[in-house]
Short mmCIF file of N, CA, C and O in Angstrom, two decimals:
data_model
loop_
_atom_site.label_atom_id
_atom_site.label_comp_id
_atom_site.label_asym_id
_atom_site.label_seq_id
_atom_site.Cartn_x
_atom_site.Cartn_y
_atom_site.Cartn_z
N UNK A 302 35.77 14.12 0.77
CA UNK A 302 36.31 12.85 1.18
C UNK A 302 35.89 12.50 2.61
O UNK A 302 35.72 11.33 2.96
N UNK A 303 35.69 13.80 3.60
CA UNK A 303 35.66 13.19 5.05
C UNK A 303 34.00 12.67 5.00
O UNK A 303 33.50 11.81 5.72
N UNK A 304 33.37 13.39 4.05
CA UNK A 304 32.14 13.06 4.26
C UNK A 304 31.61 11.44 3.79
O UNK A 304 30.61 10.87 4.24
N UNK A 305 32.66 10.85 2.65
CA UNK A 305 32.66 9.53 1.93
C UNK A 305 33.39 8.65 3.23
O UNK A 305 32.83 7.56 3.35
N UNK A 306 34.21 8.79 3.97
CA UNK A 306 34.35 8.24 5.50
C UNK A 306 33.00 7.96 6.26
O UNK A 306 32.51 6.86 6.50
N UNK A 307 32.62 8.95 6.51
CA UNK A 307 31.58 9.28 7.79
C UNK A 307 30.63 7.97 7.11
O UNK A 307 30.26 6.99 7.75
N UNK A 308 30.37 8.21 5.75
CA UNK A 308 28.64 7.56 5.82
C UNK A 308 29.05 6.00 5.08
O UNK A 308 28.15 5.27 4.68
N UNK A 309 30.81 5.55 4.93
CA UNK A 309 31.14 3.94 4.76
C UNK A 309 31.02 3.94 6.42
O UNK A 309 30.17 3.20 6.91
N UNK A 310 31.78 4.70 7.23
CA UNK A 310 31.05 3.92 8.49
C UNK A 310 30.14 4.18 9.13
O UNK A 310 30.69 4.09 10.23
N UNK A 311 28.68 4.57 9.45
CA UNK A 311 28.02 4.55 9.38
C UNK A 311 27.48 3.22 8.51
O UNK A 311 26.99 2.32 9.20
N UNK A 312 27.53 3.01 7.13
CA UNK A 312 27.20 1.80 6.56
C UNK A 312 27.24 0.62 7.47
O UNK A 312 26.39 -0.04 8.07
N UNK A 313 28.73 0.60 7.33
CA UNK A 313 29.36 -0.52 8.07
C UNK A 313 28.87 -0.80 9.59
O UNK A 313 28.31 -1.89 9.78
N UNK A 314 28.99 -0.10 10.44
CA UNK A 314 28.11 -0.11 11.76
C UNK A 314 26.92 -0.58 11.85
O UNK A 314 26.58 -1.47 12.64
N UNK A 315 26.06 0.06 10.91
CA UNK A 315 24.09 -0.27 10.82
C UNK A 315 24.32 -1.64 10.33
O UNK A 315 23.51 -2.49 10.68
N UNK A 316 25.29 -1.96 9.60
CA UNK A 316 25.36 -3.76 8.24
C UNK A 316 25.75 -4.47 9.64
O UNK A 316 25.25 -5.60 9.73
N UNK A 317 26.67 -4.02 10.94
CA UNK A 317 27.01 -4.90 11.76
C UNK A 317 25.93 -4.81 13.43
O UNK A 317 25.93 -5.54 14.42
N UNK A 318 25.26 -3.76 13.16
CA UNK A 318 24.18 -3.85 14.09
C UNK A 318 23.20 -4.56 13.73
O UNK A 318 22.71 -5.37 14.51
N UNK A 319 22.67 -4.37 12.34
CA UNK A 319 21.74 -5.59 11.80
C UNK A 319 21.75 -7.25 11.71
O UNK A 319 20.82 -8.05 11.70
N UNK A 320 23.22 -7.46 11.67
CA UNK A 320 23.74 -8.48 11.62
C UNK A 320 23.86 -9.24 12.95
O UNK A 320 23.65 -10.44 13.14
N UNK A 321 24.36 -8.02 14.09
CA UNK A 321 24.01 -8.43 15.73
C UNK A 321 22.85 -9.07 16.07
O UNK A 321 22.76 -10.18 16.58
N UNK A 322 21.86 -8.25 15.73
CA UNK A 322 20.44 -8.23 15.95
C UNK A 322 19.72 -9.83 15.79
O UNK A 322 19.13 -10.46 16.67
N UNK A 323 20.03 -10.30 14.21
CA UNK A 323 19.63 -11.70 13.76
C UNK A 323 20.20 -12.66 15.19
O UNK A 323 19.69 -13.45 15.98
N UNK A 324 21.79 -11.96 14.89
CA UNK A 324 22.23 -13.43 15.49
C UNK A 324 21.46 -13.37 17.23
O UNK A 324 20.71 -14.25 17.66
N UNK A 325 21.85 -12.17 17.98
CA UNK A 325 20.69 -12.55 19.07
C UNK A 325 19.94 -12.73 19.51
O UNK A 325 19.69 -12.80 20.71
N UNK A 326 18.96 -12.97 18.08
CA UNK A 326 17.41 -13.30 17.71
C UNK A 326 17.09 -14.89 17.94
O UNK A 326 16.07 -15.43 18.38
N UNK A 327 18.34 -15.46 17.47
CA UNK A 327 19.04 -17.20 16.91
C UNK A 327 19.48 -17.56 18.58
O UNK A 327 19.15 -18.60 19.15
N UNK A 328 20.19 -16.58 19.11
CA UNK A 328 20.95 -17.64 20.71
C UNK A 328 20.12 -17.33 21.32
O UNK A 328 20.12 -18.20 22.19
N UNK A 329 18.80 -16.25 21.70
CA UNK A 329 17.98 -16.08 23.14
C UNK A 329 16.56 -16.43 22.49
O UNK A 329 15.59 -16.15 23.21
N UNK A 330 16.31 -16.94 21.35
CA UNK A 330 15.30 -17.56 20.54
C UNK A 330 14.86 -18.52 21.42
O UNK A 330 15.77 -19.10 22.02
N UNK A 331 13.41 -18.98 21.74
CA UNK A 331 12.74 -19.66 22.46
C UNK A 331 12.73 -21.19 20.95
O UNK A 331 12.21 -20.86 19.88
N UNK A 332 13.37 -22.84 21.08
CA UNK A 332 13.04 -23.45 20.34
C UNK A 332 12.66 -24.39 20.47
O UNK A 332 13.23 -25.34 19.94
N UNK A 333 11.31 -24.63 21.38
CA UNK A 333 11.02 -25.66 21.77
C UNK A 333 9.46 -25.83 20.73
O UNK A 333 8.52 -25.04 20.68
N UNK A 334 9.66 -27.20 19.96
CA UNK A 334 8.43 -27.08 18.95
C UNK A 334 7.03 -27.55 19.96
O UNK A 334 7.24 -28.02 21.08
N UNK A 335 5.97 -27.41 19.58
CA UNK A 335 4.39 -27.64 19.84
C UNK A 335 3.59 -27.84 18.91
O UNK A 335 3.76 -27.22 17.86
N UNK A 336 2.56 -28.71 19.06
CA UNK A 336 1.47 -28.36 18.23
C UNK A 336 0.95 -27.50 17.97
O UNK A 336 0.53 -27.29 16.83
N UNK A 337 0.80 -26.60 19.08
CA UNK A 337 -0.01 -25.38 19.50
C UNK A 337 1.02 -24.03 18.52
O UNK A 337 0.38 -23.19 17.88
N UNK A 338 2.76 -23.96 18.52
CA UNK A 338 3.27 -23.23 17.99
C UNK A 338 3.41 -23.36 16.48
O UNK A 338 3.70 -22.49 15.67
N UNK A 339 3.04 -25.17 16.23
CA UNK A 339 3.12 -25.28 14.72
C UNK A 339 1.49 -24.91 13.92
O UNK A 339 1.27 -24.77 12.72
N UNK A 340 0.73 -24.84 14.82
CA UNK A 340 -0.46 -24.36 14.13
C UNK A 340 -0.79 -23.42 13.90
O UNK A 340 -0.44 -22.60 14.76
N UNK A 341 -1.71 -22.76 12.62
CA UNK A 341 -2.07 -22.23 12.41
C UNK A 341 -2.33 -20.32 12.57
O UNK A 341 -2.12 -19.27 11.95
N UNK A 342 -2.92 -20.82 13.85
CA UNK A 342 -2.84 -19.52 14.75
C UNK A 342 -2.84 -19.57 15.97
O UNK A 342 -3.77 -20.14 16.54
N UNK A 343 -1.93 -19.05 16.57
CA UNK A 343 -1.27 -19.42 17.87
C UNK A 343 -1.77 -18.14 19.24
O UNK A 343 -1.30 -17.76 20.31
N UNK A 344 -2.95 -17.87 18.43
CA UNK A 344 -3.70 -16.78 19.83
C UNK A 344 -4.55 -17.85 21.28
O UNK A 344 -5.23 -17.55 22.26
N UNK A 345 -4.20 -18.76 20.89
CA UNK A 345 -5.23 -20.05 22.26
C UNK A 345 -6.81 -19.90 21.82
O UNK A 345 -7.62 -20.18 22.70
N UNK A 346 -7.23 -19.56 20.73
CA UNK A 346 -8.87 -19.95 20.03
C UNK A 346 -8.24 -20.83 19.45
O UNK A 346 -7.08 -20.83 19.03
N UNK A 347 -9.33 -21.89 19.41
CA UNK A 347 -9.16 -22.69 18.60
C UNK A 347 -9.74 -22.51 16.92
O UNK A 347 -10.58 -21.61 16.85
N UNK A 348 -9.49 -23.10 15.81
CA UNK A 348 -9.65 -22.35 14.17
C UNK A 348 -11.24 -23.10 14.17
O UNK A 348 -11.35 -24.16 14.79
N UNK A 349 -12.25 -22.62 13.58
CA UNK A 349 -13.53 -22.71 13.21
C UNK A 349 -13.47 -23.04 11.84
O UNK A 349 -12.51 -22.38 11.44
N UNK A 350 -14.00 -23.76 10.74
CA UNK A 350 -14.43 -23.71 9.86
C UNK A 350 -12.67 -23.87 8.73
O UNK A 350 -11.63 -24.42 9.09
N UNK A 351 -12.93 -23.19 7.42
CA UNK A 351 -12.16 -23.26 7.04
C UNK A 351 -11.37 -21.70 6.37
O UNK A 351 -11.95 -20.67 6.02
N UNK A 352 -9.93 -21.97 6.37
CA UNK A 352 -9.50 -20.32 6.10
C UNK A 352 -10.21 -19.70 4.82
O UNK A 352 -10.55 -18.55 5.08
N UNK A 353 -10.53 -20.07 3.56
CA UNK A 353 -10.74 -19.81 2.42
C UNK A 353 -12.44 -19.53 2.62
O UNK A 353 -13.28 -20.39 2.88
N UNK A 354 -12.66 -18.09 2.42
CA UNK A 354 -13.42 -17.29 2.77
C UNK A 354 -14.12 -16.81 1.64
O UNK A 354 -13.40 -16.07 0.97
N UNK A 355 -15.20 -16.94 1.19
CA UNK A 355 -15.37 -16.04 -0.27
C UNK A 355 -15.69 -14.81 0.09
O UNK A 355 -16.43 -14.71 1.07
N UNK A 356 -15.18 -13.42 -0.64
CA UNK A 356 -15.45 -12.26 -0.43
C UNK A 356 -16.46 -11.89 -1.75
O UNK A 356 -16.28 -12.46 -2.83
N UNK A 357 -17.35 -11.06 -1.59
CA UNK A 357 -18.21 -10.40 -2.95
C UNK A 357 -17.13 -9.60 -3.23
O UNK A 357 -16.24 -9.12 -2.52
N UNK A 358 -17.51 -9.49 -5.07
CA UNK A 358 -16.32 -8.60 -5.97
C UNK A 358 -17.17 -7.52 -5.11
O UNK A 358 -16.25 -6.72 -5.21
N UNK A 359 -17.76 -7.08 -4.66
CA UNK A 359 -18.12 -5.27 -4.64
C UNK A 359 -16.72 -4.92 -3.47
O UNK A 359 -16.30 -3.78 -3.67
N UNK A 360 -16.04 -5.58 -2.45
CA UNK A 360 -14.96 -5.55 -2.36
C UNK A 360 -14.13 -5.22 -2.96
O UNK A 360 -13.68 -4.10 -2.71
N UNK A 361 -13.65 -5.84 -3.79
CA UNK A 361 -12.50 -5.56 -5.03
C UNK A 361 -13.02 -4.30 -5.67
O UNK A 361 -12.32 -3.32 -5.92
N UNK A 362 -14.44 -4.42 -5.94
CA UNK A 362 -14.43 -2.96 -6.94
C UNK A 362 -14.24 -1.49 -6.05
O UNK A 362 -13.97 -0.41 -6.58
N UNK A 363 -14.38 -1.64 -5.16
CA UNK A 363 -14.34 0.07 -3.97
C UNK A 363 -12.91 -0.63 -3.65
O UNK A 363 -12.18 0.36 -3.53
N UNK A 364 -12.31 -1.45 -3.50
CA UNK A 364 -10.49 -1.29 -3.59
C UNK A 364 -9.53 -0.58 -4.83
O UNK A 364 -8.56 0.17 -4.84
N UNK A 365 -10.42 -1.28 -5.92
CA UNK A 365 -9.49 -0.62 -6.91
C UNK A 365 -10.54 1.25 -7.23
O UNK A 365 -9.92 2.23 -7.63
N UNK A 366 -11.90 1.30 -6.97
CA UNK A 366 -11.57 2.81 -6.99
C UNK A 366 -11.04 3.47 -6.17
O UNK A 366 -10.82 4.59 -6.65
N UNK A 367 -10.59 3.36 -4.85
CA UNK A 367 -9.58 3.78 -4.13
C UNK A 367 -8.72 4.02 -4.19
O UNK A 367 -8.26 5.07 -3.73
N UNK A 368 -7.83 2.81 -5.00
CA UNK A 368 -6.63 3.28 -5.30
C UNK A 368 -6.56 4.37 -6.49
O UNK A 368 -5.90 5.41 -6.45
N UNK A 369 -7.27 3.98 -7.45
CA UNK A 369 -7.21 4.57 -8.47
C UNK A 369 -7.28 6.02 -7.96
O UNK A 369 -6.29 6.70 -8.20
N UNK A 370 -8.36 6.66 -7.24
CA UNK A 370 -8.34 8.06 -6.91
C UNK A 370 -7.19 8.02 -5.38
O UNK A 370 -7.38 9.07 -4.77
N UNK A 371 -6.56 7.49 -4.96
CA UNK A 371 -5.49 7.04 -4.62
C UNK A 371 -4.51 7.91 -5.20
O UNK A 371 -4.24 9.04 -4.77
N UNK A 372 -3.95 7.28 -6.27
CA UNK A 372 -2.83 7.26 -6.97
C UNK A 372 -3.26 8.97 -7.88
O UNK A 372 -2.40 9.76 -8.28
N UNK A 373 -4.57 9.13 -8.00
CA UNK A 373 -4.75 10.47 -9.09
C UNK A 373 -4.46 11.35 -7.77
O UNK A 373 -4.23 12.47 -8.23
N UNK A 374 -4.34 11.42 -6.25
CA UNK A 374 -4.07 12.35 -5.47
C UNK A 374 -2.57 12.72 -5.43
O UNK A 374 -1.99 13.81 -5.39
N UNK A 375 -2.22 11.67 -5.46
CA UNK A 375 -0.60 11.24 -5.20
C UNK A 375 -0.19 12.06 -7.18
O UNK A 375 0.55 13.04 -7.23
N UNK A 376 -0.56 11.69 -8.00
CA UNK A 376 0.24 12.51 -9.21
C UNK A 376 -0.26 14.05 -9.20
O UNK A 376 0.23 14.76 -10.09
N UNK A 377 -1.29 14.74 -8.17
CA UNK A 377 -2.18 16.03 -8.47
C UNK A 377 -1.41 16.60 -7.42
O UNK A 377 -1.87 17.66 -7.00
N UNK A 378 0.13 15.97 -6.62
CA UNK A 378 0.11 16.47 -5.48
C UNK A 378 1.31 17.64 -6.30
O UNK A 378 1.25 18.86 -6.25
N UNK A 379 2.11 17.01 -6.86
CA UNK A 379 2.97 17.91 -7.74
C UNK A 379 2.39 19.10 -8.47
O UNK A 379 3.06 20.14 -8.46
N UNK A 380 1.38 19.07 -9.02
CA UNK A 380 0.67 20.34 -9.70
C UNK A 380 0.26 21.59 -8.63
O UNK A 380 0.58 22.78 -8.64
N UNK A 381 -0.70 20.73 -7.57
CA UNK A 381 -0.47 21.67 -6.62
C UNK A 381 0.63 22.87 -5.91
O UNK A 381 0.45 24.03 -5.53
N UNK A 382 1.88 21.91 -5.95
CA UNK A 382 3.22 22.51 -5.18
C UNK A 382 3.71 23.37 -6.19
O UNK A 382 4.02 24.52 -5.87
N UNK A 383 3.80 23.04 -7.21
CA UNK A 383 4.33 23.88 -8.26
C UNK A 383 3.44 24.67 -9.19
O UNK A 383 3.85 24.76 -10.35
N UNK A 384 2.15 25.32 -8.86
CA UNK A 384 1.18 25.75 -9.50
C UNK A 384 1.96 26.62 -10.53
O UNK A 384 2.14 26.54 -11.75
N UNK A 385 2.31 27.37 -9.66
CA UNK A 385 2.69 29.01 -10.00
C UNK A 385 3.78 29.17 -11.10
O UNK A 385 3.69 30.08 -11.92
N UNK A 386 5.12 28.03 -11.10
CA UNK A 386 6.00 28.42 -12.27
C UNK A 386 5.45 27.04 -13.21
O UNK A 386 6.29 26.63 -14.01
N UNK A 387 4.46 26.49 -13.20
CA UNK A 387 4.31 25.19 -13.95
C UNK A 387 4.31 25.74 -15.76
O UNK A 387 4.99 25.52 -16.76
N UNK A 388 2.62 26.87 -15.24
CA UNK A 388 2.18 27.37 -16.68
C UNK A 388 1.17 26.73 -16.82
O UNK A 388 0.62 25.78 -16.27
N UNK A 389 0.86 27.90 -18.31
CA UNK A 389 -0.65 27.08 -18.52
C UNK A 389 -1.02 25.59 -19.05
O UNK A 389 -2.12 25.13 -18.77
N UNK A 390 0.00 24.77 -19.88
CA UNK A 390 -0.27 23.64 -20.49
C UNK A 390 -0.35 22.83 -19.58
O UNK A 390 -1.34 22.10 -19.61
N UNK A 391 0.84 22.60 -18.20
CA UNK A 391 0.59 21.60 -17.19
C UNK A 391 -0.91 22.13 -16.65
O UNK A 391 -1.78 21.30 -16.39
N UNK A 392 -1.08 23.18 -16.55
CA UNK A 392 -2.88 22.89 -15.55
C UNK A 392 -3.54 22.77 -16.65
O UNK A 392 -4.57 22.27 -16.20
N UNK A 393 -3.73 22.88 -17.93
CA UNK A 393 -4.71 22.07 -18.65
C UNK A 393 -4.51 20.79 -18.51
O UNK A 393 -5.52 20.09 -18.43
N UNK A 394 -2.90 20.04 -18.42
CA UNK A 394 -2.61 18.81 -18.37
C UNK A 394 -3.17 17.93 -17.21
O UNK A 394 -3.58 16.77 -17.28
N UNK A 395 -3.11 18.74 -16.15
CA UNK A 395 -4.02 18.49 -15.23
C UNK A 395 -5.45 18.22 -14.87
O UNK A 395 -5.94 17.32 -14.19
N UNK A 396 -6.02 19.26 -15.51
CA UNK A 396 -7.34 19.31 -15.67
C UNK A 396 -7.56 18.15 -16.87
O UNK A 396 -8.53 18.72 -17.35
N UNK A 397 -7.42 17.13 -17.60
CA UNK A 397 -7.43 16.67 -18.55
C UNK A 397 -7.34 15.52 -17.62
O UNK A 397 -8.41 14.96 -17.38
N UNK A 398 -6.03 14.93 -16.92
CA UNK A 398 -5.87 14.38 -16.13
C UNK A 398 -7.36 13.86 -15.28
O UNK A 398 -7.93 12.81 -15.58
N UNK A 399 -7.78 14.67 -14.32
CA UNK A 399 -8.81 14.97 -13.48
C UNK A 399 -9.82 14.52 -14.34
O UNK A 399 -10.48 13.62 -13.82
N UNK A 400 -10.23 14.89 -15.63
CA UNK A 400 -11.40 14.85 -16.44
C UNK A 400 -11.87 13.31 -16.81
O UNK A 400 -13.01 12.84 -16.80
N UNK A 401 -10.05 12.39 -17.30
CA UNK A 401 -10.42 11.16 -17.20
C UNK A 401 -10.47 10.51 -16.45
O UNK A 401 -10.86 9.38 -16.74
N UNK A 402 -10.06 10.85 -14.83
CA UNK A 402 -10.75 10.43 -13.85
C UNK A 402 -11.86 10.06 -13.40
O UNK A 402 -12.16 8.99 -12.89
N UNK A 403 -12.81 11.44 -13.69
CA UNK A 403 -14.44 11.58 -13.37
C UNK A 403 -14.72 10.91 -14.36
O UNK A 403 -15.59 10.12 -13.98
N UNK A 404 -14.47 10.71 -15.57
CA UNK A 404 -14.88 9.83 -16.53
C UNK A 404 -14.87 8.41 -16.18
O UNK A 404 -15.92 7.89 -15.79
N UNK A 405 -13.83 7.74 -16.26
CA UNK A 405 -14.15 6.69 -15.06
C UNK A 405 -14.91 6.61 -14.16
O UNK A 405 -15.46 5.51 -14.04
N UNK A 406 -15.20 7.56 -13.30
CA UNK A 406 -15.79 7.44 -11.95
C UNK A 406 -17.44 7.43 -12.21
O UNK A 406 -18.25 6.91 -11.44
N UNK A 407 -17.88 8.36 -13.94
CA UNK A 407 -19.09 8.03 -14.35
C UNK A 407 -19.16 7.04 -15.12
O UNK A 407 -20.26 6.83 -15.63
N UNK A 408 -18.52 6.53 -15.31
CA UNK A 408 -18.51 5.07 -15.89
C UNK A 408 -18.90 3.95 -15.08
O UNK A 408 -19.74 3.09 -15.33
N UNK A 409 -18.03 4.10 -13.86
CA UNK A 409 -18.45 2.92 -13.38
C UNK A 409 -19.63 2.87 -12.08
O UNK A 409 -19.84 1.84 -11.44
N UNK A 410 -20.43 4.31 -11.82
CA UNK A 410 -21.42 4.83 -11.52
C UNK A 410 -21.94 4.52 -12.29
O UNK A 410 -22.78 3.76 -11.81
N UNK A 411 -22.14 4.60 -13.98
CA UNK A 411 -23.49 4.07 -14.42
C UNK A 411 -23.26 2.86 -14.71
O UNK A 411 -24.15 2.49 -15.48
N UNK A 412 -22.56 2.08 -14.50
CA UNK A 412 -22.65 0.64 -14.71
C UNK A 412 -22.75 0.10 -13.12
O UNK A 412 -21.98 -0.84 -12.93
N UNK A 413 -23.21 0.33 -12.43
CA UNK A 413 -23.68 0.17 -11.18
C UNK A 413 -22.62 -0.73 -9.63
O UNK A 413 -22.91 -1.37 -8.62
N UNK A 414 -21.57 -0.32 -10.19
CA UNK A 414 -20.19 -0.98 -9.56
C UNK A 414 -20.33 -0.61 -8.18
O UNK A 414 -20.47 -1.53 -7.36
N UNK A 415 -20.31 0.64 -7.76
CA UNK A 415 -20.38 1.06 -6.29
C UNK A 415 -21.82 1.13 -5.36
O UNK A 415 -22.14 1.89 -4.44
N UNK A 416 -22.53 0.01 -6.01
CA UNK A 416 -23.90 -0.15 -5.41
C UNK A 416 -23.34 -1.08 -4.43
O UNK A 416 -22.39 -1.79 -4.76
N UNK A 417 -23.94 -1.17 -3.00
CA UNK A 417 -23.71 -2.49 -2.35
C UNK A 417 -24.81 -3.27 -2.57
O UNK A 417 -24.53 -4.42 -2.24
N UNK A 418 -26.16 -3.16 -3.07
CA UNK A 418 -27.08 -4.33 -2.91
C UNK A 418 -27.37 -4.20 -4.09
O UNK A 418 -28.18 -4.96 -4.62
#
């Protein structure tokens, strides 16, 4: 019970420090409008050209293999930690894992995705 005390206040404190915070954000808030503050970008360059930029997909394609071997580090991190009482089916599961990885990764090596020119 003392511990269901401690961390409602605690709650309650951080919900009313957060709540402080806004509001003295609102009374010592600078609100005087500008052109200069309603535009765009407010570093003192003036904007060149227009925002809408075309990027080449070879962008997008080295983003998403990134993540993708990304995300296969992030699920291989558990196999690692727990090698030893896992057993043998999780490290085949693993290795299986891993396998359709590189499979992908020769996939889209021979379809020439991670070429830049």
């Amino acid at each position: 019970m003392k511990e269901l005390v401690c961390l409602s206040i605690f709650v309650i404190l951080s919900a009313l420090f957060a709540i402080a915070m806004i509001i003295a954000g609102f009374i010592c808030g600078y609100r005087k409008n500008s052109f200069v503050k309603s535009s765009t970008y407010e570093c003192g360059i003036k904007s060149v050209g227009s925002a809408r930029i075309k990027f080449d997909i070879k962008y997008f394609n080295y983003a998403i293999m990134f993540l993708i071997f990304d995300i296969e580090t992030i699920f291989l991190y558990p196999f690692a930690v727990f090698m030893n009482s896992l057993g043998l089916f999780a490290i085949v599961e693993a290795f299986i894992f891993v396998g359709i990885l590189l499979l992908g990764l020769y996939f889209a090596i021979n379809k020439k995705m991670l070429r830049w020119i």
